[in-house]
PDB file of C-alpha atoms in Angstrom:
ATOM      1  CA  UNK Z1032      -0.023  -0.036   0.026  1.00  0.00           C
ATOM      2  CA  UNK Z1033       2.774   2.408   0.981  1.00  0.00           C
ATOM      3  CA  UNK Z1034       4.569   1.983  -2.334  1.00  0.00           C
ATOM      4  CA  UNK Z1035       1.229   2.347  -4.309  1.00  0.00           C
ATOM      5  CA  UNK Z1036       0.348   5.522  -2.471  1.00  0.00           C
ATOM      6  CA  UNK Z1037       3.692   7.069  -3.504  1.00  0.00           C
ATOM      7  CA  UNK Z1038       2.501   6.820  -7.131  1.00  0.00           C
ATOM      8  CA  UNK Z1039       1.141  10.304  -8.244  1.00  0.00           C
ATOM      9  CA  UNK Z1040      -1.875   8.605  -9.893  1.00  0.00           C
ATOM     10  CA  UNK Z1041      -2.983   7.342  -6.470  1.00  0.00           C
ATOM     11  CA  UNK Z1042      -4.537   9.348  -3.696  1.00  0.00           C
ATOM     12  CA  UNK Z1043      -5.588   6.668  -1.190  1.00  0.00           C
ATOM     13  CA  UNK Z1044      -5.737   2.852  -0.760  1.00  0.00           C
ATOM     14  CA  UNK Z1045      -7.345   0.346   1.531  1.00  0.00           C
ATOM     15  CA  UNK Z1046      -7.655  -3.385   1.790  1.00  0.00           C
ATOM     16  CA  UNK Z1047     -10.934  -5.371   2.116  1.00  0.00           C
ATOM     17  CA  UNK Z1048     -11.985  -8.973   1.850  1.00  0.00           C
ATOM     18  CA  UNK Z1049     -14.465  -8.109  -0.872  1.00  0.00           C
ATOM     19  CA  UNK Z1050     -15.610  -5.369  -3.241  1.00  0.00           C
ATOM     20  CA  UNK Z1051     -18.169  -2.932  -1.689  1.00  0.00           C
ATOM     21  CA  UNK Z1052     -20.747  -3.698  -4.352  1.00  0.00           C
ATOM     22  CA  UNK Z1053     -21.578  -6.852  -6.312  1.00  0.00           C
ATOM     23  CA  UNK Z1054     -20.153  -9.531  -4.004  1.00  0.00           C
ATOM     24  CA  UNK Z1055     -21.742 -11.726  -1.337  1.00  0.00           C
ATOM     25  CA  UNK Z1056     -20.269 -11.097   2.051  1.00  0.00           C
ATOM     26  CA  UNK Z1057     -19.357 -13.786   4.531  1.00  0.00           C
ATOM     27  CA  UNK Z1058     -21.768 -14.609   7.333  1.00  0.00           C
ATOM     28  CA  UNK Z1059     -21.205 -15.342  10.965  1.00  0.00           C
ATOM     29  CA  UNK Z1060     -23.366 -16.521  13.834  1.00  0.00           C
ATOM     30  CA  UNK Z1061     -23.362 -14.379  16.873  1.00  0.00           C
ATOM     31  CA  UNK Z1062     -23.668 -15.811  20.442  1.00  0.00           C
ATOM     32  CA  UNK Z1063     -26.372 -13.662  22.134  1.00  0.00           C
ATOM     33  CA  UNK Z1064     -27.166 -16.140  24.873  1.00  0.00           C
ATOM     34  CA  UNK Z1065     -29.081 -19.402  25.180  1.00  0.00           C
ATOM     35  CA  UNK Z1066     -31.175 -19.955  22.022  1.00  0.00           C
ATOM     36  CA  UNK Z1067     -30.209 -16.590  20.487  1.00  0.00           C
ATOM     37  CA  UNK Z1068     -27.799 -17.024  17.606  1.00  0.00           C
ATOM     38  CA  UNK Z1069     -28.608 -14.518  14.901  1.00  0.00           C
ATOM     39  CA  UNK Z1070     -26.680 -14.540  11.654  1.00  0.00           C
ATOM     40  CA  UNK Z1071     -25.133 -11.377  10.309  1.00  0.00           C
ATOM     41  CA  UNK Z1072     -23.029 -10.556   7.348  1.00  0.00           C
ATOM     42  CA  UNK Z1073     -19.422  -9.338   7.783  1.00  0.00           C
ATOM     43  CA  UNK Z1074     -16.413  -8.122   5.868  1.00  0.00           C
ATOM     44  CA  UNK Z1075     -12.745  -7.712   6.789  1.00  0.00           C
ATOM     45  CA  UNK Z1076     -11.334  -4.299   6.086  1.00  0.00           C
ATOM     46  CA  UNK Z1077      -8.096  -2.400   6.777  1.00  0.00           C
ATOM     47  CA  UNK Z1078      -7.269   1.104   7.943  1.00  0.00           C
ATOM     48  CA  UNK Z1079      -8.576   3.818   5.639  1.00  0.00           C
ATOM     49  CA  UNK Z1080     -11.423   1.752   4.216  1.00  0.00           C
ATOM     50  CA  UNK Z1081     -14.189   3.951   5.640  1.00  0.00           C
ATOM     51  CA  UNK Z1082     -12.441   7.170   4.537  1.00  0.00           C
ATOM     52  CA  UNK Z1083     -11.835   5.874   1.018  1.00  0.00           C
ATOM     53  CA  UNK Z1084     -15.466   4.637   0.720  1.00  0.00           C
ATOM     54  CA  UNK Z1085     -16.784   7.791   2.284  1.00  0.00           C
ATOM     55  CA  UNK Z1086     -18.693   5.881   4.989  1.00  0.00           C
ATOM     56  CA  UNK Z1087     -18.792   8.256   7.998  1.00  0.00           C
ATOM     57  CA  UNK Z1088     -18.590   6.939  11.530  1.00  0.00           C
ATOM     58  CA  UNK Z1089     -21.466   7.745  13.786  1.00  0.00           C
ATOM     59  CA  UNK Z1090     -19.277   7.079  16.821  1.00  0.00           C
ATOM     60  CA  UNK Z1091     -15.993   5.640  18.039  1.00  0.00           C
ATOM     61  CA  UNK Z1092     -12.868   5.296  15.948  1.00  0.00           C
ATOM     62  CA  UNK Z1093     -11.630   3.763  12.722  1.00  0.00           C
ATOM     63  CA  UNK Z1094      -9.476   0.704  12.483  1.00  0.00           C
ATOM     64  CA  UNK Z1095      -5.749   1.411  12.588  1.00  0.00           C
ATOM     65  CA  UNK Z1096      -2.357  -0.154  13.022  1.00  0.00           C
ATOM     66  CA  UNK Z1097      -3.217  -1.052  16.675  1.00  0.00           C
ATOM     67  CA  UNK Z1098      -5.691  -3.644  15.371  1.00  0.00           C
ATOM     68  CA  UNK Z1099      -3.038  -6.056  14.250  1.00  0.00           C
ATOM     69  CA  UNK Z1100      -2.670  -9.830  14.637  1.00  0.00           C
ATOM     70  CA  UNK Z1101      -2.220 -10.816  18.305  1.00  0.00           C
ATOM     71  CA  UNK Z1102      -3.921  -7.685  19.560  1.00  0.00           C
ATOM     72  CA  UNK Z1103      -7.332  -7.744  21.217  1.00  0.00           C
ATOM     73  CA  UNK Z1104      -9.922  -8.427  18.541  1.00  0.00           C
ATOM     74  CA  UNK Z1105     -12.045  -5.474  17.469  1.00  0.00           C
ATOM     75  CA  UNK Z1106     -14.998  -4.768  15.298  1.00  0.00           C
ATOM     76  CA  UNK Z1107     -16.995  -1.838  13.804  1.00  0.00           C
ATOM     77  CA  UNK Z1108     -20.746  -2.352  13.443  1.00  0.00           C
ATOM     78  CA  UNK Z1109     -23.197  -0.358  11.382  1.00  0.00           C
ATOM     79  CA  UNK Z1110     -26.116   1.646  12.706  1.00  0.00           C
ATOM     80  CA  UNK Z1111     -28.707  -1.027  11.940  1.00  0.00           C
ATOM     81  CA  UNK Z1112     -26.688  -3.583  13.966  1.00  0.00           C
ATOM     82  CA  UNK Z1113     -26.415  -1.164  16.908  1.00  0.00           C
ATOM     83  CA  UNK Z1114     -30.125  -0.398  16.804  1.00  0.00           C
ATOM     84  CA  UNK Z1115     -31.199  -4.030  16.441  1.00  0.00           C
ATOM     85  CA  UNK Z1116     -28.979  -5.501  19.114  1.00  0.00           C
ATOM     86  CA  UNK Z1117     -28.602  -2.467  21.328  1.00  0.00           C
ATOM     87  CA  UNK Z1118     -24.829  -2.383  20.815  1.00  0.00           C
ATOM     88  CA  UNK Z1119     -22.601   0.584  21.677  1.00  0.00           C
ATOM     89  CA  UNK Z1120     -18.948   1.500  21.469  1.00  0.00           C
ATOM     90  CA  UNK Z1121     -16.976  -0.164  24.293  1.00  0.00           C
ATOM     91  CA  UNK Z1122     -19.292  -3.256  24.457  1.00  0.00           C
ATOM     92  CA  UNK Z1123     -18.347  -6.624  23.169  1.00  0.00           C
ATOM     93  CA  UNK Z1124     -19.968  -9.165  20.899  1.00  0.00           C
ATOM     94  CA  UNK Z1125     -19.164 -12.814  20.663  1.00  0.00           C
ATOM     95  CA  UNK Z1126     -19.038 -15.124  17.634  1.00  0.00           C
ATOM     96  CA  UNK Z1127     -20.551 -18.540  18.210  1.00  0.00           C
ATOM     97  CA  UNK Z1128     -17.834 -21.075  18.754  1.00  0.00           C
ATOM     98  CA  UNK Z1129     -15.175 -18.452  19.472  1.00  0.00           C
ATOM     99  CA  UNK Z1130     -13.762 -17.993  23.003  1.00  0.00           C
ATOM    100  CA  UNK Z1131     -12.462 -14.393  22.325  1.00  0.00           C
ATOM    101  CA  UNK Z1132     -15.013 -11.600  22.213  1.00  0.00           C
ATOM    102  CA  UNK Z1133     -14.878  -8.694  19.744  1.00  0.00           C
ATOM    103  CA  UNK Z1134     -14.701  -5.194  21.238  1.00  0.00           C
ATOM    104  CA  UNK Z1135     -16.867  -2.649  19.406  1.00  0.00           C
ATOM    105  CA  UNK Z1136     -14.619   0.332  18.662  1.00  0.00           C
ATOM    106  CA  UNK Z1137     -16.792   2.157  16.197  1.00  0.00           C
ATOM    107  CA  UNK Z1138     -20.281   2.498  14.678  1.00  0.00           C
ATOM    108  CA  UNK Z1139     -20.411   3.215  10.941  1.00  0.00           C
ATOM    109  CA  UNK Z1140     -23.330   4.702   9.002  1.00  0.00           C
ATOM    110  CA  UNK Z1141     -25.359   2.188   7.016  1.00  0.00           C
ATOM    111  CA  UNK Z1142     -24.112   1.611   3.517  1.00  0.00           C
ATOM    112  CA  UNK Z1143     -24.741  -0.652   0.473  1.00  0.00           C
ATOM    113  CA  UNK Z1144     -22.851  -3.921   0.516  1.00  0.00           C
ATOM    114  CA  UNK Z1145     -24.332  -6.291  -2.145  1.00  0.00           C
ATOM    115  CA  UNK Z1146     -26.622  -4.167  -4.150  1.00  0.00           C
ATOM    116  CA  UNK Z1147     -27.832  -0.559  -4.555  1.00  0.00           C
ATOM    117  CA  UNK Z1148     -31.403  -1.652  -3.975  1.00  0.00           C
ATOM    118  CA  UNK Z1149     -30.831  -3.631  -0.786  1.00  0.00           C
ATOM    119  CA  UNK Z1150     -32.449  -2.536   2.472  1.00  0.00           C
ATOM    120  CA  UNK Z1151     -30.327  -1.749   5.534  1.00  0.00           C
ATOM    121  CA  UNK Z1152     -29.246  -4.834   7.446  1.00  0.00           C
ATOM    122  CA  UNK Z1153     -26.934  -5.509  10.429  1.00  0.00           C
ATOM    123  CA  UNK Z1154     -23.343  -5.612   9.280  1.00  0.00           C
ATOM    124  CA  UNK Z1155     -19.978  -6.108  10.996  1.00  0.00           C
ATOM    125  CA  UNK Z1156     -16.532  -4.951   9.846  1.00  0.00           C
ATOM    126  CA  UNK Z1157     -13.540  -6.888  11.251  1.00  0.00           C
ATOM    127  CA  UNK Z1158      -9.931  -6.002  11.133  1.00  0.00           C
ATOM    128  CA  UNK Z1159      -8.343  -7.632   8.072  1.00  0.00           C
ATOM    129  CA  UNK Z1160      -4.967  -7.899   9.912  1.00  0.00           C
ATOM    130  CA  UNK Z1161      -6.751 -10.064  12.537  1.00  0.00           C
ATOM    131  CA  UNK Z1162      -8.772 -12.283  10.222  1.00  0.00           C
ATOM    132  CA  UNK Z1163      -6.329 -12.671   7.307  1.00  0.00           C
ATOM    133  CA  UNK Z1164      -8.808 -13.764   4.664  1.00  0.00           C
ATOM    134  CA  UNK Z1165      -7.680 -15.881   1.794  1.00  0.00           C
ATOM    135  CA  UNK Z1166      -8.862 -13.459  -0.815  1.00  0.00           C
ATOM    136  CA  UNK Z1167      -8.199  -9.652  -0.564  1.00  0.00           C
ATOM    137  CA  UNK Z1168      -9.308  -6.717  -2.662  1.00  0.00           C
ATOM    138  CA  UNK Z1169      -7.083  -3.700  -3.032  1.00  0.00           C
ATOM    139  CA  UNK Z1170      -9.181  -0.537  -3.198  1.00  0.00           C
ATOM    140  CA  UNK Z1171      -7.564   2.481  -4.812  1.00  0.00           C
ATOM    141  CA  UNK Z1172      -8.740   6.114  -5.112  1.00  0.00           C
ATOM    142  CA  UNK Z1173      -7.080   7.660  -8.022  1.00  0.00           C
ATOM    143  CA  UNK Z1174      -5.853  11.312  -8.424  1.00  0.00           C
ATOM    144  CA  UNK Z1175      -6.285  11.223 -12.233  1.00  0.00           C
ATOM    145  CA  UNK Z1176      -8.228   9.359 -14.830  1.00  0.00           C
ATOM    146  CA  UNK Z1177      -9.570   5.908 -14.025  1.00  0.00           C
ATOM    147  CA  UNK Z1178      -7.561   3.959 -16.582  1.00  0.00           C
ATOM    148  CA  UNK Z1179      -4.267   5.450 -15.455  1.00  0.00           C
ATOM    149  CA  UNK Z1180      -4.971   4.604 -11.841  1.00  0.00           C
ATOM    150  CA  UNK Z1181      -6.055   1.027 -12.678  1.00  0.00           C
ATOM    151  CA  UNK Z1182      -2.928   0.499 -14.840  1.00  0.00           C
ATOM    152  CA  UNK Z1183      -0.637   1.654 -11.970  1.00  0.00           C
ATOM    153  CA  UNK Z1184      -2.540  -0.413  -9.385  1.00  0.00           C
ATOM    154  CA  UNK Z1185      -2.326  -3.515 -11.535  1.00  0.00           C
ATOM    155  CA  UNK Z1186       1.355  -3.105 -12.171  1.00  0.00           C
ATOM    156  CA  UNK Z1187       2.315  -2.556  -8.517  1.00  0.00           C
ATOM    157  CA  UNK Z1188      -0.074  -5.252  -7.231  1.00  0.00           C
ATOM    158  CA  UNK Z1189       1.344  -7.755  -9.725  1.00  0.00           C
ATOM    159  CA  UNK Z1190       4.810  -7.109  -8.541  1.00  0.00           C
ATOM    160  CA  UNK Z1191       3.787  -7.394  -4.906  1.00  0.00           C
ATOM    161  CA  UNK Z1192       1.941 -10.607  -5.434  1.00  0.00           C
ATOM    162  CA  UNK Z1193       4.801 -12.410  -7.083  1.00  0.00           C
ATOM    163  CA  UNK Z1194       3.425 -15.693  -8.351  1.00  0.00           C
ATOM    164  CA  UNK Z1195      -0.112 -15.018  -7.393  1.00  0.00           C
ATOM    165  CA  UNK Z1196      -2.592 -13.783  -9.969  1.00  0.00           C
ATOM    166  CA  UNK Z1197      -4.965 -10.798 -10.009  1.00  0.00           C
ATOM    167  CA  UNK Z1198      -8.465 -12.164 -10.422  1.00  0.00           C
ATOM    168  CA  UNK Z1199     -10.168  -8.899 -11.421  1.00  0.00           C
ATOM    169  CA  UNK Z1200      -9.601  -5.249 -11.664  1.00  0.00           C
ATOM    170  CA  UNK Z1201     -12.394  -2.751 -12.147  1.00  0.00           C
ATOM    171  CA  UNK Z1202     -13.457   0.798 -11.255  1.00  0.00           C
ATOM    172  CA  UNK Z1203     -16.172   1.371  -8.651  1.00  0.00           C
ATOM    173  CA  UNK Z1204     -18.179   3.363 -11.254  1.00  0.00           C
ATOM    174  CA  UNK Z1205     -17.998   0.250 -13.455  1.00  0.00           C
ATOM    175  CA  UNK Z1206     -19.152  -2.025 -10.608  1.00  0.00           C
ATOM    176  CA  UNK Z1207     -22.036   0.281  -9.790  1.00  0.00           C
ATOM    177  CA  UNK Z1208     -23.045   0.397 -13.487  1.00  0.00           C
ATOM    178  CA  UNK Z1209     -22.954  -3.342 -13.648  1.00  0.00           C
ATOM    179  CA  UNK Z1210     -25.101  -3.618 -10.588  1.00  0.00           C
ATOM    180  CA  UNK Z1211     -27.629  -1.217 -12.125  1.00  0.00           C
ATOM    181  CA  UNK Z1212     -27.582  -3.176 -15.376  1.00  0.00           C
ATOM    182  CA  UNK Z1213     -28.213  -6.489 -13.580  1.00  0.00           C
ATOM    183  CA  UNK Z1214     -31.049  -4.836 -11.547  1.00  0.00           C
ATOM    184  CA  UNK Z1215     -32.624  -3.624 -14.813  1.00  0.00           C
ATOM    185  CA  UNK Z1216     -32.368  -7.088 -16.399  1.00  0.00           C
ATOM    186  CA  UNK Z1217     -33.959  -8.598 -13.302  1.00  0.00           C
ATOM    187  CA  UNK Z1218     -36.719  -6.055 -13.336  1.00  0.00           C
ATOM    188  CA  UNK Z1219     -37.281  -6.605 -17.066  1.00  0.00           C
ATOM    189  CA  UNK Z1220     -37.517 -10.385 -16.649  1.00  0.00           C
ATOM    190  CA  UNK Z1221     -39.954  -9.919 -13.805  1.00  0.00           C
ATOM    191  CA  UNK Z1222     -42.025  -7.501 -15.897  1.00  0.00           C
ATOM    192  CA  UNK Z1223     -42.148 -10.003 -18.762  1.00  0.00           C
ATOM    193  CA  UNK Z1224     -43.178 -12.823 -16.458  1.00  0.00           C
ATOM    194  CA  UNK Z1225     -45.841 -10.570 -14.881  1.00  0.00           C
ATOM    195  CA  UNK Z1226     -47.135  -9.589 -18.363  1.00  0.00           C
ATOM    196  CA  UNK Z1227     -47.325 -13.211 -19.413  1.00  0.00           C
ATOM    197  CA  UNK Z1228     -49.122 -14.081 -16.145  1.00  0.00           C
ATOM    198  CA  UNK Z1229     -51.605 -11.241 -16.586  1.00  0.00           C
ATOM    199  CA  UNK Z1230     -52.290 -12.301 -20.212  1.00  0.00           C
ATOM    200  CA  UNK Z1231     -52.972 -15.911 -19.120  1.00  0.00           C
ATOM    201  CA  UNK Z1232     -55.161 -14.753 -16.225  1.00  0.00           C
ATOM    202  CA  UNK Z1233     -57.025 -12.421 -18.611  1.00  0.00           C
ATOM    203  CA  UNK Z1234     -57.759 -15.334 -21.068  1.00  0.00           C
ATOM    204  CA  UNK Z1235     -58.883 -17.576 -18.204  1.00  0.00           C
ATOM    205  CA  UNK Z1236     -61.061 -14.857 -16.734  1.00  0.00           C
ATOM    206  CA  UNK Z1237     -62.731 -14.236 -20.096  1.00  0.00           C
ATOM    207  CA  UNK Z1238     -63.537 -17.914 -20.471  1.00  0.00           C
ATOM    208  CA  UNK Z1239     -64.908 -18.228 -16.955  1.00  0.00           C
ATOM    209  CA  UNK Z1240     -67.009 -15.025 -17.182  1.00  0.00           C
ATOM    210  CA  UNK Z1241     -68.270 -15.886 -20.701  1.00  0.00           C
ATOM    211  CA  UNK Z1242     -69.338 -19.317 -19.449  1.00  0.00           C
ATOM    212  CA  UNK Z1243     -70.972 -18.051 -16.277  1.00  0.00           C
ATOM    213  CA  UNK Z1244     -72.953 -15.327 -17.965  1.00  0.00           C
ATOM    214  CA  UNK Z1245     -73.881 -17.577 -20.930  1.00  0.00           C
ATOM    215  CA  UNK Z1246     -75.512 -19.994 -18.339  1.00  0.00           C
ATOM    216  CA  UNK Z1247     -77.580 -17.061 -17.064  1.00  0.00           C
ATOM    217  CA  UNK Z1248     -78.576 -15.860 -20.565  1.00  0.00           C
ATOM    218  CA  UNK Z1249     -81.935 -17.733 -20.437  1.00  0.00           C
ATOM    219  CA  UNK Z1250     -82.758 -16.125 -17.040  1.00  0.00           C
ATOM    220  CA  UNK Z1251     -81.733 -12.689 -18.382  1.00  0.00           C
ATOM    221  CA  UNK Z1252     -83.904 -13.161 -21.409  1.00  0.00           C
ATOM    222  CA  UNK Z1253     -86.890 -14.147 -19.255  1.00  0.00           C
ATOM    223  CA  UNK Z1254     -86.313 -11.071 -17.132  1.00  0.00           C
ATOM    224  CA  UNK Z1255     -86.484  -8.983 -20.287  1.00  0.00           C
ATOM    225  CA  UNK Z1256     -89.622 -10.716 -21.373  1.00  0.00           C
ATOM    226  CA  UNK Z1257     -91.494  -9.989 -18.123  1.00  0.00           C
ATOM    227  CA  UNK Z1258     -90.519  -6.314 -18.262  1.00  0.00           C
ATOM    228  CA  UNK Z1259     -86.921  -5.861 -16.850  1.00  0.00           C
ATOM    229  CA  UNK Z1260     -85.322  -2.695 -18.143  1.00  0.00           C
ATOM    230  CA  UNK Z1261     -82.076  -2.898 -20.101  1.00  0.00           C
ATOM    231  CA  UNK Z1262     -80.317  -1.084 -17.194  1.00  0.00           C
ATOM    232  CA  UNK Z1263     -81.373  -3.806 -14.689  1.00  0.00           C
ATOM    233  CA  UNK Z1264     -80.218  -6.547 -17.071  1.00  0.00           C
ATOM    234  CA  UNK Z1265     -76.807  -4.837 -17.333  1.00  0.00           C
ATOM    235  CA  UNK Z1266     -76.575  -4.518 -13.645  1.00  0.00           C
ATOM    236  CA  UNK Z1267     -77.321  -8.265 -13.217  1.00  0.00           C
ATOM    237  CA  UNK Z1268     -74.534  -9.123 -15.718  1.00  0.00           C
ATOM    238  CA  UNK Z1269     -72.217  -6.674 -13.916  1.00  0.00           C
ATOM    239  CA  UNK Z1270     -72.988  -8.326 -10.571  1.00  0.00           C
ATOM    240  CA  UNK Z1271     -71.941 -11.759 -11.961  1.00  0.00           C
ATOM    241  CA  UNK Z1272     -68.730 -10.288 -13.254  1.00  0.00           C
ATOM    242  CA  UNK Z1273     -68.004  -8.429 -10.019  1.00  0.00           C
ATOM    243  CA  UNK Z1274     -68.429 -11.580  -7.909  1.00  0.00           C
ATOM    244  CA  UNK Z1275     -66.051 -13.441 -10.186  1.00  0.00           C
ATOM    245  CA  UNK Z1276     -63.464 -10.664 -10.125  1.00  0.00           C
ATOM    246  CA  UNK Z1277     -63.674 -10.194  -6.377  1.00  0.00           C
ATOM    247  CA  UNK Z1278     -63.191 -13.967  -5.723  1.00  0.00           C
ATOM    248  CA  UNK Z1279     -59.756 -13.752  -7.404  1.00  0.00           C
ATOM    249  CA  UNK Z1280     -58.713 -10.166  -7.031  1.00  0.00           C
ATOM    250  CA  UNK Z1281     -58.714  -9.922  -3.242  1.00  0.00           C
ATOM    251  CA  UNK Z1282     -56.418 -12.915  -2.536  1.00  0.00           C
ATOM    252  CA  UNK Z1283     -54.416 -12.003  -5.630  1.00  0.00           C
ATOM    253  CA  UNK Z1284     -53.717  -8.547  -4.352  1.00  0.00           C
ATOM    254  CA  UNK Z1285     -52.669  -9.877  -1.000  1.00  0.00           C
ATOM    255  CA  UNK Z1286     -50.327 -12.462  -2.603  1.00  0.00           C
ATOM    256  CA  UNK Z1287     -48.907  -9.772  -4.948  1.00  0.00           C
ATOM    257  CA  UNK Z1288     -48.195  -7.485  -2.010  1.00  0.00           C
ATOM    258  CA  UNK Z1289     -46.330 -10.286  -0.253  1.00  0.00           C
ATOM    259  CA  UNK Z1290     -44.336 -11.133  -3.388  1.00  0.00           C
ATOM    260  CA  UNK Z1291     -43.480  -7.506  -3.929  1.00  0.00           C
ATOM    261  CA  UNK Z1292     -42.261  -7.189  -0.401  1.00  0.00           C
ATOM    262  CA  UNK Z1293     -40.093 -10.276  -0.665  1.00  0.00           C
ATOM    263  CA  UNK Z1294     -38.669  -9.272  -4.111  1.00  0.00           C
ATOM    264  CA  UNK Z1295     -38.213  -5.611  -3.175  1.00  0.00           C
ATOM    265  CA  UNK Z1296     -34.385  -5.916  -2.781  1.00  0.00           C
ATOM    266  CA  UNK Z1297     -34.176  -7.372  -6.318  1.00  0.00           C
ATOM    267  CA  UNK Z1298     -36.676  -5.118  -8.068  1.00  0.00           C
ATOM    268  CA  UNK Z1299     -36.245  -1.898  -6.173  1.00  0.00           C
ATOM    269  CA  UNK Z1300     -38.834   0.422  -4.517  1.00  0.00           C
ATOM    270  CA  UNK Z1301     -40.838   0.594  -7.779  1.00  0.00           C
ATOM    271  CA  UNK Z1302     -42.184  -2.915  -7.131  1.00  0.00           C
ATOM    272  CA  UNK Z1303     -44.398  -1.413  -4.405  1.00  0.00           C
ATOM    273  CA  UNK Z1304     -45.673   1.473  -6.573  1.00  0.00           C
ATOM    274  CA  UNK Z1305     -49.502   1.708  -6.637  1.00  0.00           C
ATOM    275  CA  UNK Z1306     -49.448   1.552 -10.490  1.00  0.00           C
ATOM    276  CA  UNK Z1307     -47.852  -1.917 -10.275  1.00  0.00           C
ATOM    277  CA  UNK Z1308     -51.050  -3.101  -8.520  1.00  0.00           C
ATOM    278  CA  UNK Z1309     -53.568  -0.930 -10.337  1.00  0.00           C
ATOM    279  CA  UNK Z1310     -52.534  -1.732 -13.891  1.00  0.00           C
ATOM    280  CA  UNK Z1311     -53.157  -5.512 -13.757  1.00  0.00           C
ATOM    281  CA  UNK Z1312     -56.410  -4.921 -11.887  1.00  0.00           C
ATOM    282  CA  UNK Z1313     -57.547  -2.402 -14.603  1.00  0.00           C
ATOM    283  CA  UNK Z1314     -56.677  -4.890 -17.290  1.00  0.00           C
ATOM    284  CA  UNK Z1315     -58.722  -7.653 -15.635  1.00  0.00           C
ATOM    285  CA  UNK Z1316     -61.690  -5.255 -15.193  1.00  0.00           C
ATOM    286  CA  UNK Z1317     -61.504  -4.422 -18.849  1.00  0.00           C
ATOM    287  CA  UNK Z1318     -61.462  -8.117 -19.776  1.00  0.00           C
ATOM    288  CA  UNK Z1319     -64.482  -8.622 -17.442  1.00  0.00           C
ATOM    289  CA  UNK Z1320     -66.341  -5.772 -19.232  1.00  0.00           C
ATOM    290  CA  UNK Z1321     -65.583  -7.304 -22.638  1.00  0.00           C
ATOM    291  CA  UNK Z1322     -66.638 -10.800 -21.491  1.00  0.00           C
ATOM    292  CA  UNK Z1323     -69.856  -9.535 -20.011  1.00  0.00           C
ATOM    293  CA  UNK Z1324     -70.838  -7.214 -22.824  1.00  0.00           C
ATOM    294  CA  UNK Z1325     -71.524  -9.980 -25.393  1.00  0.00           C
ATOM    295  CA  UNK Z1326     -73.969 -12.041 -23.331  1.00  0.00           C
ATOM    296  CA  UNK Z1327     -75.701  -8.880 -21.969  1.00  0.00           C
ATOM    297  CA  UNK Z1328     -76.187  -7.619 -25.546  1.00  0.00           C
ATOM    298  CA  UNK Z1329     -77.554 -10.961 -26.721  1.00  0.00           C
ATOM    299  CA  UNK Z1330     -79.961 -11.146 -23.773  1.00  0.00           C
ATOM    300  CA  UNK Z1331     -81.367  -7.733 -24.579  1.00  0.00           C
ATOM    301  CA  UNK Z1332     -81.789  -8.729 -28.231  1.00  0.00           C
ATOM    302  CA  UNK Z1333     -83.833 -11.920 -27.519  1.00  0.00           C
ATOM    303  CA  UNK Z1334     -87.561 -11.865 -28.486  1.00  0.00           C
ATOM    304  CA  UNK Z1335     -89.514 -11.766 -25.207  1.00  0.00           C
ATOM    305  CA  UNK Z1336     -92.389 -13.808 -26.603  1.00  0.00           C
ATOM    306  CA  UNK Z1337     -89.988 -16.554 -27.771  1.00  0.00           C
ATOM    307  CA  UNK Z1338     -88.225 -16.604 -24.390  1.00  0.00           C
ATOM    308  CA  UNK Z1339     -91.593 -17.080 -22.568  1.00  0.00           C
ATOM    309  CA  UNK Z1340     -92.694 -19.822 -25.078  1.00  0.00           C
ATOM    310  CA  UNK Z1341     -89.497 -21.770 -24.218  1.00  0.00           C
ATOM    311  CA  UNK Z1342     -89.791 -21.580 -20.462  1.00  0.00           C
TER     312      UNK Z1342
END
């Protein structure tokens, strides 16, 4: 790091066990007492990580050279962790199966770890010098253009690694763009699946409504024959359609709300937008109107005398 930071193309560097976006963090089990072992995500980071990533500390201190191998083990937790578990600077947390507790030396603001659309979740940062992960990411903040910084970082990192290889090198802007692209692809696939499902539902609804109303066509024709007004016939057909729609729409909306809540981290906040629920319902209502219109029109066109003769 020191040699890299002497390069004029580099402003700051930091080490971490994974990239800040686009990777799945490791998970550990906390020992919170008998029967309480919640699982939380964690990452190992080095001094300067929070400054480089512009993640402010809400309290306590940053990791530094004191947090080396052999020193008392420390951790920085995010705000959601502190709120959920009532943790504070100076307290300790314990990993299940470990005899040595972790002293909380700082509380960091919540930040994105896996995806830009993820909700805030408890997260723990450990000292990379104390965990020594098998795979390490070198984070570099450049003082010039991105390509120049990446070239300098690759060259110096290759020399420092010796026989080991560099798995990947990328800019944070590129990683963020990739995450957004994948989110858009996921949203597009979900939209196509929803459109296909809505189309199939509309076809099935049309068939069910057309059959149900066709069975009532004789009764509707008789009502016309004995003096029912066209408006009352239309209301009768609408009632049949409304009962059919309500039987499926209410549980469907509840299930849709649950699915949107579960898939929110993948699809983003737009999955809970009112239009996402109103549009399919409007389509089904339109289908119901089309399905009901034909039988109602035919019932009104039947000769009353003929209907009574066939009773």
